[in-house]
Structure formats: structure tokens, C-alpha cells
């Protein structure tokens, strides 16, 4: 009788743990899509001088291939270094780097 009760309790407990993991994973995916969709492409000549100065100061061999901006005046920069390394940088309109 004790074994039957213990088996039932373990089964119910494992169902609750599995249900919680699924909800967390779906919430993260939705949030990431919203951040990416906010940026619209602009010409690199439209970048503020502070942003271009920050890139040339911190990444002197970098070339900005594409630039994007969102409604908060945050900039997403697609850059390539002289050695061929590619990357994405985020900055605000004052040239401060952002973690996104």
C-alpha cells in the first residue's frame, strides 16, 4: 500500500515539473522575436557622428556594412573587421554600447 501511494505521488510531481519547463521556453522565444523586429534599415550615412566615432575608436579596422535603427534611437550595426570577422554591434545615439 505504501509503494502504491509513493508511486502516485511521484507521478503527479513529475507532471508538474514537465509542465513548467515548456512554458518558460516559449516565453523566451517570443521575447527575442519582438526585439529583432523593431529595427528598420537605414543608410550608413544617416548614422549619428557619435556612433561612427565609437566604432572607429573601439574597432579601428571595422567597416559598417549595414545599419538599423529602432524607435528608441538605438542602432544595430552589421560590421566586418579587416581580418574578415563579422559581427553585430548595438549602440545608442550618444555612441554608448548596448547589450541586447
Short mmCIF file of C-alpha atoms in Angstrom, two decimals:
data_model
loop_
_atom_site.label_atom_id
_atom_site.label_comp_id
_atom_site.label_asym_id
_atom_site.label_seq_id
_atom_site.Cartn_x
_atom_site.Cartn_y
_atom_site.Cartn_z
CA UNK A 1 0.00 0.00 0.00
CA UNK A 2 2.84 2.40 0.83
CA UNK A 3 4.52 1.66 -2.51
CA UNK A 4 1.31 2.40 -4.41
CA UNK A 5 0.86 5.73 -2.62
CA UNK A 6 4.52 6.66 -3.24
CA UNK A 7 4.23 5.78 -6.94
CA UNK A 8 1.16 8.00 -7.32
CA UNK A 9 2.85 10.93 -5.58
CA UNK A 10 5.93 10.66 -7.81
CA UNK A 11 3.80 10.54 -10.96
CA UNK A 12 1.90 13.71 -10.02
CA UNK A 13 5.11 15.52 -9.03
CA UNK A 14 6.86 14.71 -12.30
CA UNK A 15 3.94 16.03 -14.36
CA UNK A 16 4.15 19.40 -12.62
CA UNK A 17 7.87 19.75 -13.31
CA UNK A 18 7.49 18.93 -17.02
CA UNK A 19 4.66 21.44 -17.45
CA UNK A 20 6.70 24.31 -16.03
CA UNK A 21 9.68 23.78 -18.33
CA UNK A 22 7.60 24.09 -21.52
CA UNK A 23 6.10 27.47 -20.59
CA UNK A 24 9.48 29.08 -19.86
CA UNK A 25 10.99 28.07 -23.22
CA UNK A 26 8.07 29.52 -25.20
CA UNK A 27 8.19 32.86 -23.36
CA UNK A 28 11.89 33.37 -24.23
CA UNK A 29 11.35 32.75 -27.94
CA UNK A 30 8.50 35.27 -28.16
CA UNK A 31 10.55 37.97 -26.43
CA UNK A 32 13.53 37.54 -28.76
CA UNK A 33 11.41 37.89 -31.90
CA UNK A 34 9.95 41.18 -30.67
CA UNK A 35 13.41 42.73 -30.20
CA UNK A 36 14.65 41.77 -33.66
CA UNK A 37 11.54 43.00 -35.46
CA UNK A 38 11.83 46.58 -34.08
CA UNK A 39 14.78 47.64 -36.24
CA UNK A 40 14.44 49.20 -39.70
CA UNK A 41 17.36 49.52 -42.11
CA UNK A 42 18.88 52.94 -42.75
CA UNK A 43 21.77 54.15 -44.88
CA UNK A 44 25.11 54.20 -43.06
CA UNK A 45 25.44 57.91 -43.88
CA UNK A 46 22.41 58.56 -41.62
CA UNK A 47 24.23 57.31 -38.50
CA UNK A 48 24.94 59.92 -35.81
CA UNK A 49 28.54 61.08 -35.63
CA UNK A 50 28.82 59.77 -32.06
CA UNK A 51 28.04 56.23 -33.26
CA UNK A 52 30.54 56.29 -36.12
CA UNK A 53 33.18 57.77 -33.79
CA UNK A 54 32.56 54.99 -31.25
CA UNK A 55 33.04 52.33 -33.94
CA UNK A 56 36.24 53.90 -35.28
CA UNK A 57 37.64 54.35 -31.75
CA UNK A 58 36.85 50.86 -30.43
CA UNK A 59 37.12 48.93 -33.72
CA UNK A 60 39.58 50.86 -35.93
CA UNK A 61 39.65 48.19 -38.66
CA UNK A 62 35.86 47.82 -38.80
CA UNK A 63 33.65 48.68 -41.76
CA UNK A 64 29.92 49.22 -41.22
CA UNK A 65 28.08 47.23 -43.89
CA UNK A 66 24.50 47.85 -42.78
CA UNK A 67 22.83 49.99 -40.14
CA UNK A 68 19.43 49.71 -38.49
CA UNK A 69 17.52 51.94 -36.05
CA UNK A 70 14.52 51.42 -33.77
CA UNK A 71 12.00 53.85 -32.30
CA UNK A 72 14.21 54.36 -29.19
CA UNK A 73 17.07 55.68 -31.37
CA UNK A 74 19.14 52.56 -30.72
CA UNK A 75 21.33 51.42 -33.58
CA UNK A 76 22.16 47.92 -34.77
CA UNK A 77 25.37 47.81 -36.81
CA UNK A 78 26.48 44.99 -39.09
CA UNK A 79 30.28 45.30 -39.13
CA UNK A 80 33.22 43.48 -40.72
CA UNK A 81 36.78 43.72 -39.41
CA UNK A 82 39.82 43.90 -41.70
CA UNK A 83 40.61 40.22 -40.96
CA UNK A 84 37.14 39.19 -42.21
CA UNK A 85 35.49 38.71 -38.83
CA UNK A 86 31.82 39.72 -38.91
CA UNK A 87 29.67 40.86 -36.02
CA UNK A 88 26.69 42.84 -34.81
CA UNK A 89 27.09 45.85 -32.50
CA UNK A 90 24.37 47.82 -30.70
CA UNK A 91 24.73 51.47 -29.68
CA UNK A 92 22.55 54.36 -28.58
CA UNK A 93 22.59 57.73 -30.35
CA UNK A 94 25.34 59.03 -28.00
CA UNK A 95 27.67 56.20 -29.06
CA UNK A 96 27.33 54.15 -25.87
CA UNK A 97 27.42 50.38 -26.40
CA UNK A 98 24.30 48.37 -25.54
CA UNK A 99 23.89 44.71 -24.53
CA UNK A 100 20.95 43.31 -26.46
#
